[in-house]
Coordinates of C-alpha atoms in Angstrom, one line a residue:
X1 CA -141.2 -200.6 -10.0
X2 CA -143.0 -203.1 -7.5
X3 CA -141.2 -202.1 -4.8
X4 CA -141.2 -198.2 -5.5
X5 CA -144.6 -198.4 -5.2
X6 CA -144.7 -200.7 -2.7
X7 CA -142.1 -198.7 -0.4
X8 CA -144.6 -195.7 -1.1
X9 CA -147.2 -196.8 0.5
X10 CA -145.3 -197.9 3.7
X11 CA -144.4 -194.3 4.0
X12 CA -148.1 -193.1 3.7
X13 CA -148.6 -196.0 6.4
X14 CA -146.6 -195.1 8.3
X15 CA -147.6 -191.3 8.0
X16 CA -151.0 -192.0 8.9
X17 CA -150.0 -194.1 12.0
X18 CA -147.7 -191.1 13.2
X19 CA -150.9 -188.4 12.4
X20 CA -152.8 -190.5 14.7
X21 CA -150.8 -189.2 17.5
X22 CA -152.5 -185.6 17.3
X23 CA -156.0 -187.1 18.5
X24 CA -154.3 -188.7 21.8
X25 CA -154.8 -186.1 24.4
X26 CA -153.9 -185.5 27.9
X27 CA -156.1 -183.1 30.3
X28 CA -155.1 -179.5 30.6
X29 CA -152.4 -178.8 33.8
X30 CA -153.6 -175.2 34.0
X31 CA -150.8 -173.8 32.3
X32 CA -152.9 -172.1 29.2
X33 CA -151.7 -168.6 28.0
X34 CA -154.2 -166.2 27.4
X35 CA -154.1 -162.8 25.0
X36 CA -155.6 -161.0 27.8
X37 CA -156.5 -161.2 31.4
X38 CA -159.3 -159.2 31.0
X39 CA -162.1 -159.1 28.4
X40 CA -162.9 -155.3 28.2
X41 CA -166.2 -154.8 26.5
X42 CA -166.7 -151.2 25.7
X43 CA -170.0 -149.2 26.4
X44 CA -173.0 -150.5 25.4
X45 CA -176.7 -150.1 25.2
X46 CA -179.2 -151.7 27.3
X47 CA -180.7 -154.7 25.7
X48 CA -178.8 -154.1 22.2
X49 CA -176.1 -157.1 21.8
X50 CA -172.9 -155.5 21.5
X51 CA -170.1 -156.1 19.2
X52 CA -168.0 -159.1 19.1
X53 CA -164.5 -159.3 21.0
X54 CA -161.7 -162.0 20.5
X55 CA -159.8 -164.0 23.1
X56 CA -156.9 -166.2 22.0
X57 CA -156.3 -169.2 24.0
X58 CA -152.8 -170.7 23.6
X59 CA -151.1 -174.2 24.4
X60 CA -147.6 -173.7 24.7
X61 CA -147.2 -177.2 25.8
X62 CA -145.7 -180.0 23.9
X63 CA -148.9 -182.1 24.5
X64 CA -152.1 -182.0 23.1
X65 CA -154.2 -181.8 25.7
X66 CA -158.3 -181.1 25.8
X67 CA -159.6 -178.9 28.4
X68 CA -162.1 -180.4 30.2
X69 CA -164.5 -177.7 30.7
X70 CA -164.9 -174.1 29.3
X71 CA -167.7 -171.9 30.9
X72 CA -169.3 -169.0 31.9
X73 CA -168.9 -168.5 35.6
X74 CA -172.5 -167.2 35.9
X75 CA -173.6 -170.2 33.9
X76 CA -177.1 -170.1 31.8
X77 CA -178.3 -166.7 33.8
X78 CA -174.7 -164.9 32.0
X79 CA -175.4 -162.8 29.7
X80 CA -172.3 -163.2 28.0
X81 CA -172.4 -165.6 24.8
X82 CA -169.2 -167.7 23.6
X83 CA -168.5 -169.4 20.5
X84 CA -165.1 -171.6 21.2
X85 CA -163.4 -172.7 18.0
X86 CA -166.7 -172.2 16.2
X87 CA -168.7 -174.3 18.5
X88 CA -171.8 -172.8 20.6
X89 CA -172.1 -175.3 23.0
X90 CA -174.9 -175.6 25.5
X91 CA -176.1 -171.8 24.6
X92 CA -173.4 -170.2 24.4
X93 CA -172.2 -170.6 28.1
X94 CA -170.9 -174.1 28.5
X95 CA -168.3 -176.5 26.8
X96 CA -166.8 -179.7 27.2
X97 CA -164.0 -181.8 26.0
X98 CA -162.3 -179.0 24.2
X99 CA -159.1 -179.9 22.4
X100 CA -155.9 -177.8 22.2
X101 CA -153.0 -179.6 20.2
X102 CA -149.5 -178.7 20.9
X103 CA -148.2 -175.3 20.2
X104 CA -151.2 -174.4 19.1
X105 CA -154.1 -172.1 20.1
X106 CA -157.9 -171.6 20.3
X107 CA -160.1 -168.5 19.5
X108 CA -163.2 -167.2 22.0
X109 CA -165.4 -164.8 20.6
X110 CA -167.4 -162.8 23.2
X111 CA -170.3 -161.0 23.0
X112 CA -172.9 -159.6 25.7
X113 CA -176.6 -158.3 25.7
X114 CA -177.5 -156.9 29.0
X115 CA -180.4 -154.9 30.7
X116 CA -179.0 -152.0 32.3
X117 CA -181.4 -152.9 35.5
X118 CA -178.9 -156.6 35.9
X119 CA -175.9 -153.9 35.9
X120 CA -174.2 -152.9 39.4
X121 CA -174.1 -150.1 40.8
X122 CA -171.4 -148.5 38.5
X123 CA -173.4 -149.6 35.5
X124 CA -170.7 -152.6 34.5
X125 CA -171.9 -156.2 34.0
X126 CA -169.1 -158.4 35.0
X127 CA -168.8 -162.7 34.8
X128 CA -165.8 -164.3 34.3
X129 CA -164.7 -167.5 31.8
X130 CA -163.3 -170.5 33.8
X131 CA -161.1 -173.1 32.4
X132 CA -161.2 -176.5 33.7
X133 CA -161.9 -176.7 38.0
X134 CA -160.1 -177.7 40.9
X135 CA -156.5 -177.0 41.2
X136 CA -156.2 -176.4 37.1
X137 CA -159.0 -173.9 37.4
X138 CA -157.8 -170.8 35.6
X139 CA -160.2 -167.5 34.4
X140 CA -160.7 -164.8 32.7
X141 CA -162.5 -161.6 33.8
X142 CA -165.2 -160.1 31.6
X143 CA -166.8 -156.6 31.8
X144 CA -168.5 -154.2 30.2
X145 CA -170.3 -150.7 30.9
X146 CA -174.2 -151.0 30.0
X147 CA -175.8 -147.2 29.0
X148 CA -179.7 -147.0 29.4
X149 CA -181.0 -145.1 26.3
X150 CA -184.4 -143.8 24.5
X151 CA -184.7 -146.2 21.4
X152 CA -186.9 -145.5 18.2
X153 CA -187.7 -148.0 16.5
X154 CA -189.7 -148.2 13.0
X155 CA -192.9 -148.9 14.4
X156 CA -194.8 -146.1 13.6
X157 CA -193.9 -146.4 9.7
X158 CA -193.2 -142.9 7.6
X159 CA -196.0 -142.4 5.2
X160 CA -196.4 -142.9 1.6
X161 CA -195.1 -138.6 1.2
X162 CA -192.0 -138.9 2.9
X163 CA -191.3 -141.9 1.5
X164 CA -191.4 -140.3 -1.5
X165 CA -189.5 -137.3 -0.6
X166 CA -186.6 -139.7 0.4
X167 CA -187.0 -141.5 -2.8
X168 CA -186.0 -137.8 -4.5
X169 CA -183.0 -137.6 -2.3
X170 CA -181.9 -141.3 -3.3
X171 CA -182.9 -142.9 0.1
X172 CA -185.0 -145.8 -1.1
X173 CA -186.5 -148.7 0.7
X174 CA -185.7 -147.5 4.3
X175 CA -187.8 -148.0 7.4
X176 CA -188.5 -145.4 9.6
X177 CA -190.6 -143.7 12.7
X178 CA -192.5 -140.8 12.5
X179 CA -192.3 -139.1 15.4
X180 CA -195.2 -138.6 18.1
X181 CA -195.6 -135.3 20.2
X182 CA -194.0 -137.0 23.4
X183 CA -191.0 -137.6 21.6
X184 CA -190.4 -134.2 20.3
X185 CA -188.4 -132.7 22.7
X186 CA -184.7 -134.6 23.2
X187 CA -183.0 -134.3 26.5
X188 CA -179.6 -135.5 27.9
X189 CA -181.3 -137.7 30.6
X190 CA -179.6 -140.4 28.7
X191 CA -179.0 -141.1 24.6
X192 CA -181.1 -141.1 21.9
X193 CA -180.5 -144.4 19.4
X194 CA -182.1 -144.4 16.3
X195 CA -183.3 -147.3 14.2
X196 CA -184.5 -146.7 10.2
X197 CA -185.1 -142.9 9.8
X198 CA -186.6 -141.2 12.4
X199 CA -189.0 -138.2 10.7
X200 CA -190.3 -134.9 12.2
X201 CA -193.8 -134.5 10.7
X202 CA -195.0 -131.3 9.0
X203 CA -196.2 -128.7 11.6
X204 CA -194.2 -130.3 14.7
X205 CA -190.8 -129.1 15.7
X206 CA -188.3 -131.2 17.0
X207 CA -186.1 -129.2 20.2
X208 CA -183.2 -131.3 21.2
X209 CA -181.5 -129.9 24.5
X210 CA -177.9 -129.3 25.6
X211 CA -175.4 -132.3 26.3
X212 CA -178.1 -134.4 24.2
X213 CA -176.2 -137.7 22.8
X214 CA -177.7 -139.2 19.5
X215 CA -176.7 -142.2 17.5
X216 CA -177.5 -143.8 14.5
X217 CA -177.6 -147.7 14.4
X218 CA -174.8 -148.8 12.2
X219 CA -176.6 -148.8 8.9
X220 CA -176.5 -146.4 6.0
X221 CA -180.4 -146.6 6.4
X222 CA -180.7 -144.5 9.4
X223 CA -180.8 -140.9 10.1
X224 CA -183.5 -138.1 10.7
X225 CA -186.0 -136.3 8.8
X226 CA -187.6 -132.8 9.0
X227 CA -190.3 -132.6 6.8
X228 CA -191.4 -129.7 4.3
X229 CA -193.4 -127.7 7.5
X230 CA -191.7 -129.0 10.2
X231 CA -188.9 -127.9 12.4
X232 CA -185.5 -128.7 14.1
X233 CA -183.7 -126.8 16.5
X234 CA -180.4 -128.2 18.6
X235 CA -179.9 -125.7 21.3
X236 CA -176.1 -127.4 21.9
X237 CA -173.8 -124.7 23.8
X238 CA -170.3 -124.6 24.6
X239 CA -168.7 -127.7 26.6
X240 CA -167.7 -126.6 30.1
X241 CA -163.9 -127.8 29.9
X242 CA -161.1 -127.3 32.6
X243 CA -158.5 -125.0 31.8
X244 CA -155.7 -127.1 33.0
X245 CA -155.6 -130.4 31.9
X246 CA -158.7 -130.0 28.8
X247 CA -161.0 -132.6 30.0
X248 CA -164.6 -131.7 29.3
X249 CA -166.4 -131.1 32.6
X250 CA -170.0 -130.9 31.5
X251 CA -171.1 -132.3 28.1
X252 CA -172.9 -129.1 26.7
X253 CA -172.6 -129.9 22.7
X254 CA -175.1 -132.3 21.1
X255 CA -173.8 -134.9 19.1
X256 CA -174.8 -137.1 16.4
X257 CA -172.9 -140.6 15.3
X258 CA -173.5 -144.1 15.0
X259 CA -173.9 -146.6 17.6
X260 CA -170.5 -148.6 17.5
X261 CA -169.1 -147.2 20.2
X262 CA -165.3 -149.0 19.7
X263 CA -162.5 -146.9 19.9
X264 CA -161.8 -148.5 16.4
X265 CA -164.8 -146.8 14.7
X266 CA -164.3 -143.6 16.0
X267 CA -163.5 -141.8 12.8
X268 CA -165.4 -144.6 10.6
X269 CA -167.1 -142.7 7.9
X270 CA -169.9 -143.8 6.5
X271 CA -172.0 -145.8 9.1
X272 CA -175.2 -144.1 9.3
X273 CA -177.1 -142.2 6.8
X274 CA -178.0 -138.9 7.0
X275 CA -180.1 -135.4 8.2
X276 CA -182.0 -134.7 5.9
X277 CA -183.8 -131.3 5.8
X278 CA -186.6 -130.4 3.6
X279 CA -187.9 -127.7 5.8
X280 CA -188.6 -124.1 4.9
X281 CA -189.0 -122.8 8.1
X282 CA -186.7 -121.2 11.0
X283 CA -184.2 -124.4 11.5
X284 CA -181.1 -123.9 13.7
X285 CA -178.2 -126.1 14.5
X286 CA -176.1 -124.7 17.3
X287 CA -173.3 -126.5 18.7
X288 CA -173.4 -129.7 17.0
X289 CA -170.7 -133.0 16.7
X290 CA -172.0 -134.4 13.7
X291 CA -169.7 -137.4 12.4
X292 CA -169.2 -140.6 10.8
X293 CA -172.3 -140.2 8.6
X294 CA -172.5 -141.1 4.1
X295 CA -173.9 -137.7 4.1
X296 CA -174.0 -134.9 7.2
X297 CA -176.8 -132.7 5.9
X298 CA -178.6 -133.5 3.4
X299 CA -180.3 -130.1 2.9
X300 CA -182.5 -130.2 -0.4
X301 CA -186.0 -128.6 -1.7
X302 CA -188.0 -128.9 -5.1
X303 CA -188.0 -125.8 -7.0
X304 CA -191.9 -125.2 -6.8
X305 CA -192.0 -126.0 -3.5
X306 CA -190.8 -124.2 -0.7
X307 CA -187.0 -123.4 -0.1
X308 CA -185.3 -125.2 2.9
X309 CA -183.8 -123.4 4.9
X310 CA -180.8 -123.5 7.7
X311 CA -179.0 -121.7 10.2
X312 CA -175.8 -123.4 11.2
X313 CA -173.6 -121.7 13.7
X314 CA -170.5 -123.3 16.1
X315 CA -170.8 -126.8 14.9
X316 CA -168.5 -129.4 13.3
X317 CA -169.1 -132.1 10.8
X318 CA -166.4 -135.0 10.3
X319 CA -165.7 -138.2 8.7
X320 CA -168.8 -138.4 6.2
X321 CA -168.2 -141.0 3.3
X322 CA -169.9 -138.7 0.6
X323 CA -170.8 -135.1 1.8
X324 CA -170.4 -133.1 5.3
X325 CA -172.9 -131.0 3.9
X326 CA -175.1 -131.4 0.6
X327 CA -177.5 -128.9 -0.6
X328 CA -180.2 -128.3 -3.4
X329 CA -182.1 -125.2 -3.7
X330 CA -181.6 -124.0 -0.6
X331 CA -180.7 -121.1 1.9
X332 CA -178.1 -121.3 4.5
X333 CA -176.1 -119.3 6.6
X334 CA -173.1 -120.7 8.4
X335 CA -170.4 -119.2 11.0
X336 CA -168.2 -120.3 13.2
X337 CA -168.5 -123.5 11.4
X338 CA -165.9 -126.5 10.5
X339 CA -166.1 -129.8 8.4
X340 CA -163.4 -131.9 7.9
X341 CA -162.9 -134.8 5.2
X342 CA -165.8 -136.1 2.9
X343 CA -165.1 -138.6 0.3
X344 CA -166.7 -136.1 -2.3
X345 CA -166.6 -132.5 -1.2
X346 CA -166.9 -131.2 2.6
X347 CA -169.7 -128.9 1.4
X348 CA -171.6 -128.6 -1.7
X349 CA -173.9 -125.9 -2.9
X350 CA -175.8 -127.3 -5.8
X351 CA -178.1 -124.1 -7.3
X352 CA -180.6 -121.7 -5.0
X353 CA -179.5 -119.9 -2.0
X354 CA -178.6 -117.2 -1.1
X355 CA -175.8 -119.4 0.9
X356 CA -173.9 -117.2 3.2
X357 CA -171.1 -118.4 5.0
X358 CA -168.9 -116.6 7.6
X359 CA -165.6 -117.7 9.7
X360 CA -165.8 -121.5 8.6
X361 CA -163.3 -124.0 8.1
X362 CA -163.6 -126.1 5.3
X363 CA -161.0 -128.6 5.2
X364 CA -160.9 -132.1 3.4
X365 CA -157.7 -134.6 3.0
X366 CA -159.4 -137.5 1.7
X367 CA -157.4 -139.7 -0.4
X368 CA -158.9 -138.9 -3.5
X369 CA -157.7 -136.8 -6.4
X370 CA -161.5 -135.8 -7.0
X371 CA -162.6 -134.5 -3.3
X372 CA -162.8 -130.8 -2.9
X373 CA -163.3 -128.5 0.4
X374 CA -165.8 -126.7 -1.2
X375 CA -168.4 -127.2 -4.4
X376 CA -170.3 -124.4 -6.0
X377 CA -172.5 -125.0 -9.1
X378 CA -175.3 -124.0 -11.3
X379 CA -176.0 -126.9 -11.7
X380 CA -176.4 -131.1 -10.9
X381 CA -176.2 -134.4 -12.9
X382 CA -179.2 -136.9 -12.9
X383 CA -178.7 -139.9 -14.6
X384 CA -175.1 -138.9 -15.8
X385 CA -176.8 -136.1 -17.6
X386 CA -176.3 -132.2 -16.4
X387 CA -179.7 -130.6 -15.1
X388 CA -180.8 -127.7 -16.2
X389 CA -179.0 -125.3 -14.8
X390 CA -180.6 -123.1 -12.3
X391 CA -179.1 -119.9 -10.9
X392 CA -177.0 -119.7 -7.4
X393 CA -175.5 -117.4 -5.3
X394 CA -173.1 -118.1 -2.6
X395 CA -170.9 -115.5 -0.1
X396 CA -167.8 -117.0 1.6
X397 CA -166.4 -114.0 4.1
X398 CA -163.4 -114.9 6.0
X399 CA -163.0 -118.5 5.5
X400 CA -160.7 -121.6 5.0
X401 CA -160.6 -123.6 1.8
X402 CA -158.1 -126.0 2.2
X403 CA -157.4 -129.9 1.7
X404 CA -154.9 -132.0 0.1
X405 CA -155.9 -131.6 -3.8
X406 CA -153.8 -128.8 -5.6
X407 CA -157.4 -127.1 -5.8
X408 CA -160.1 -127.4 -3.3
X409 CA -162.5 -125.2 -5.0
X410 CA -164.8 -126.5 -7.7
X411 CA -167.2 -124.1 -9.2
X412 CA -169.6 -125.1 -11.2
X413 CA -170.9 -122.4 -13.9
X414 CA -173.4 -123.4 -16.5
X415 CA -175.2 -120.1 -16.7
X416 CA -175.3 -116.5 -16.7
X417 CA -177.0 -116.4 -13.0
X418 CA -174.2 -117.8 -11.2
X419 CA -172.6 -115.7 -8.4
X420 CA -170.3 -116.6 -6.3
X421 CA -167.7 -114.0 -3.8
X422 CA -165.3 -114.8 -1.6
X423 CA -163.4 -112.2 0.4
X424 CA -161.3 -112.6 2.9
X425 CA -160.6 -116.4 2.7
X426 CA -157.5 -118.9 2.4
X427 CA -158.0 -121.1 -0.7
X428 CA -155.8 -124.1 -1.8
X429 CA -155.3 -123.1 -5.5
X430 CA -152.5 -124.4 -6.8
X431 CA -152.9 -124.1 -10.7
X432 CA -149.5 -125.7 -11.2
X433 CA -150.2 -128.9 -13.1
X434 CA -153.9 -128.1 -13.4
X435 CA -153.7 -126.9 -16.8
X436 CA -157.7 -127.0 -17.4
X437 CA -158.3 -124.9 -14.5
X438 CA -156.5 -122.3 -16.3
X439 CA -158.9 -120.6 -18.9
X440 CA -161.7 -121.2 -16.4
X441 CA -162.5 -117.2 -15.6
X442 CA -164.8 -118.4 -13.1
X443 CA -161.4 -118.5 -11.0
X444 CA -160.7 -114.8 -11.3
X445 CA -162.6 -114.0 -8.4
X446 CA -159.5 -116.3 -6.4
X447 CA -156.7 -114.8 -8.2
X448 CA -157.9 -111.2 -7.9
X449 CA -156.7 -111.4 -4.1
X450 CA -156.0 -107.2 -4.0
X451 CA -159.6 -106.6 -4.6
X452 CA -161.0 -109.2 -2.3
X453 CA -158.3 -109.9 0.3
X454 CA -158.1 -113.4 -0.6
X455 CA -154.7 -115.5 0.0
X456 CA -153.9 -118.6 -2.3
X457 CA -150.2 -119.6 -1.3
X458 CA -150.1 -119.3 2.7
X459 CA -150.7 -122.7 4.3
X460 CA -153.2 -122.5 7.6
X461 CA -150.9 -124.5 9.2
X462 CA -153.8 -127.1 11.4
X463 CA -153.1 -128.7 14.4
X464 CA -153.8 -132.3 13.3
X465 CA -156.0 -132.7 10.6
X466 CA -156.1 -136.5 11.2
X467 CA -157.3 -136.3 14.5
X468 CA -159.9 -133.3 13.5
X469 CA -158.2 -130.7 15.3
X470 CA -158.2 -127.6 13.2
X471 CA -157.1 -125.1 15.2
X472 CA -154.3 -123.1 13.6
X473 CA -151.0 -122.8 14.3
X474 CA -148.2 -120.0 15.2
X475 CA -147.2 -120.2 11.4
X476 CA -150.7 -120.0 10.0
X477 CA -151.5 -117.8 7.1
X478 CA -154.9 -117.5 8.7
X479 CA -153.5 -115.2 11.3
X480 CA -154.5 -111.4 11.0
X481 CA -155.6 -111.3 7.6
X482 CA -159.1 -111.8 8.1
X483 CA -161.5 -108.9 7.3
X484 CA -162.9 -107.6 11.0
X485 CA -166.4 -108.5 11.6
X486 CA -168.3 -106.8 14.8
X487 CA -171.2 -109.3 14.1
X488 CA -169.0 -112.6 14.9
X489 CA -167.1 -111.0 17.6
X490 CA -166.2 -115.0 19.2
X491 CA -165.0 -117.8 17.1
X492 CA -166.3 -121.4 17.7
X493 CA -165.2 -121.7 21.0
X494 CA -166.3 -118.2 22.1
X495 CA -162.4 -116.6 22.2
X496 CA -163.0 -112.7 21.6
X497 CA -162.0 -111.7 18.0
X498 CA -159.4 -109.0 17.6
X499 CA -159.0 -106.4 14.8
X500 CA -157.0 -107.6 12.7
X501 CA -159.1 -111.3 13.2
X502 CA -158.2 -114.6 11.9
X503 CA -159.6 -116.3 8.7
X504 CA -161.3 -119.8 9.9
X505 CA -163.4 -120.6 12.4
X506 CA -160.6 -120.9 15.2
X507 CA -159.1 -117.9 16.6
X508 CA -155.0 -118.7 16.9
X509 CA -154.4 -119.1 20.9
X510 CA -150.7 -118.7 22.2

């Protein structure tokens, strides 16, 4: 048993002595391997520190080796920061002595916060990372493009109303600006980024021009406000775009997302907050991009207060964790209007209106058996308990219901004020395997498609719902069986209707 043990702790010995091996380096030869030659940074905006980016450093050696120096080419005065294997070194732009064993590798992690007035002439902030000097001097090139921007901070906090207002819609303990009578009027000189809520106060009216960019800092506690008095009006118009290859050749739309501009969070949902419109007076959205939000519009008024109101024409809502649009006693009229996947329903109607919607595209794929394109009701919970319910009527003329549920129309009816019509529109109802949808005669209106026109079995046949593209194909059922209108005469991107039109918002183009 002695010399068991005894044998034992030769081989640990002897382990330990060979382990010792891994902290006897040799200098680096300049032969490191590298994930990428060039660090691309994308866009971003002046004096906000960007995102972080990853370069792998590799060792394909047999050696361990330690690199002798890591740094910033433009030193201290970079404004690139490092962290090397979790180490910050002297700030962020500077290491020594760093090891690499054999076959191994190393992570950088990058990030940048630049003044667009240290940019070049091209707007791109460029430095490099050097590894070791002399002849074993190896590099690699960093850049990124810095955008100047108007930012709005909370400085000028929202008062103790609109707090409370947001408190109603469920927004609590948010910061926010209230906006000041130079910073009504939005322009496309260069973007708009938004910290906390930004809030149009009662009796102001907030005009946002043409080609005017706007993003949301990446928190669900940021987004705008118009107030019960005030105004908003984006006066977006149709993109210029060349015929042949479909580039856009002047930005006309406005657009509203966040502010991680990566190509990864493109169709993030869910990284800003939300508009939220209390207003009762003359609003208009024209030609928006509104995506990536928990809720699009949040559209909402008290019942013994004044209605809000909204007039939403050629825009498109995407990618919104929650809603694309939610409404409370409200009035809205929509054409020539499209949203596309919301973790809850693309639009919901919650009592009041009259809401009136013409040629829209309602779509919604989420991965959910409980989503819905479209949500109608009487009524609303609060605190898991149904609301009284209060009366609503809705108009859908000409439109798409659609989405990957074997229903994607939910109405809601609680009392005997409830009035909804749909005439001329393509809705997924599927009642196969939905055997509690059956007795539910609010559905009658849907199934009596030889009084209203409406189709339930065609499919509209989208481009690429994924990739937000609804326009419909060759085999849509969407194609001629529309009911003409003479008052929408162009769909959203101002093709001329024919008689027979098109149900949706997109006319089919050959």
């Amino acid at each position: 048993m002695r010399n068991v043990l005894f044998l034992t702790l030769v081989g640990i010995l002897l382990s330990l002595s060979s382990c010792r091996k891994d902290f006897e380096t040799v200098a680096s030869n300049g032969t490191l391997e590298f994930s990428k030659s060039k660090v691309y940074l994308d866009t971003v905006f002046s004096k906000i520190s960007s995102s972080t980016y990853t370069l792998k450093v590799y060792n394909r050696s047999n050696k361990d080796i330690s690199i002798p120096s890591i740094q910033l080419e433009k030193g201290l005065t970079s404004k690139f920061r490092l962290m090397v294997d979790g180490m910050t070194g002297n700030q962020g732009k500077q290491f020594s002595n760093v090891e690499l064993l054999a076959k191994d590798s190393l992570y950088i992690f990058i990030e940048a916060t630049v003044n667009v007035n240290e940019t070049q002439a091209d707007y791109t902030y460029n430095d490099r990372i050097l590894f070791d000097n002399g002849n074993n001097q190896q590099s690699v090139d960093l850049v990124t493009l810095v955008q100047d921007a108007h930012f709005i901070f909370p400085t000028r906090a929202l008062n103790s109303t609109v707090k409370e207002k947001l408190n109603i819609a469920g927004v609590v303990g948010v910061e926010g600006h209230v906006l000041t009578d130079s910073e009504l009027h939005w322009t496309k000189d260069k973007p708009y980024v938004i910290y906390g809520y930004a809030a149009v106060p009662d009796g102001k009216t907030l005009i946002i021009d043409p080609g005017t960019k706007v993003y949301f800092h990446a928190d669900t506690y940021s987004g705008l406000i118009v107030d019960s008095t005030a105004k908003i009006l984006v006066n977006g118009s149709l993109n210029e775009i060349n015929t042949t290859t479909g580039a856009i050749i002047t930005q006309n739309e406005v657009t509203f997302e966040a502010d991680r501009l990566e190509p990864d969070f493109e169709d993030t949902p869910g990284q800003w907050g939300t508009v939220l419109l209390f207003s009762g007076q003359d609003n208009l959205i024209s030609h928006l991009v509104l995506k990536n939000a928990t809720v699009g519009l949040y559209i909402q008024s008290n019942v013994s207060n004044t209605t809000a109101k909204l007039n939403i024409e050629n825009s498109q809502i995407y990618n919104c964790s929650n809603y694309g649009i939610l409404t409370f006693y409200s009035q809205i009229t929509g054409q020539n209007l499209v949203i596309n996947s919301a973790g809850q329903a693309s639009l919901a109607c919650y009592e009041g209106g009259p809401y009136m919607f013409t040629h829209c595209t309602f779509n919604n794929n989420w991965q959910s058996s409980k989503q819905s394109a479209v949500l109608v009701s009487d009524f609303h919970y609060e605190n898991s308990v149904a609301a009284n319910p209060t009366s609503v009527t809705a108009t859908f003329k000409n439109c798409i219901i659609y989405g990957s549920n074997n229903f994607e129309l939910y109405l809601g009816h609680a009392s005997n004020s409830f009035a909804a019509t749909f005439n001329h529109c393509l809705v997924k109802f599927n009642e196969s395997g939905n055997s509690n949808m059956n007795a539910n005669t609010d559905y009658d209106v849907i199934r009596s498609s030889n009084t209203f026109g409406n189709i339930t079995t065609p499919e509209p046949k989208f481009k690429n719902i994924y990739k937000n593209q609804l326009t419909i194909e060759a085999s849509s059922g969407a194609i001629g069986t529309a009911q003409f209108d003479p008052l929408f005469p162009f769909d959203i991107l101002h093709n001329t209707r024919t008689n027979p039109s098109d149900i949706g918002a997109y006319k089919f183009m050959n």
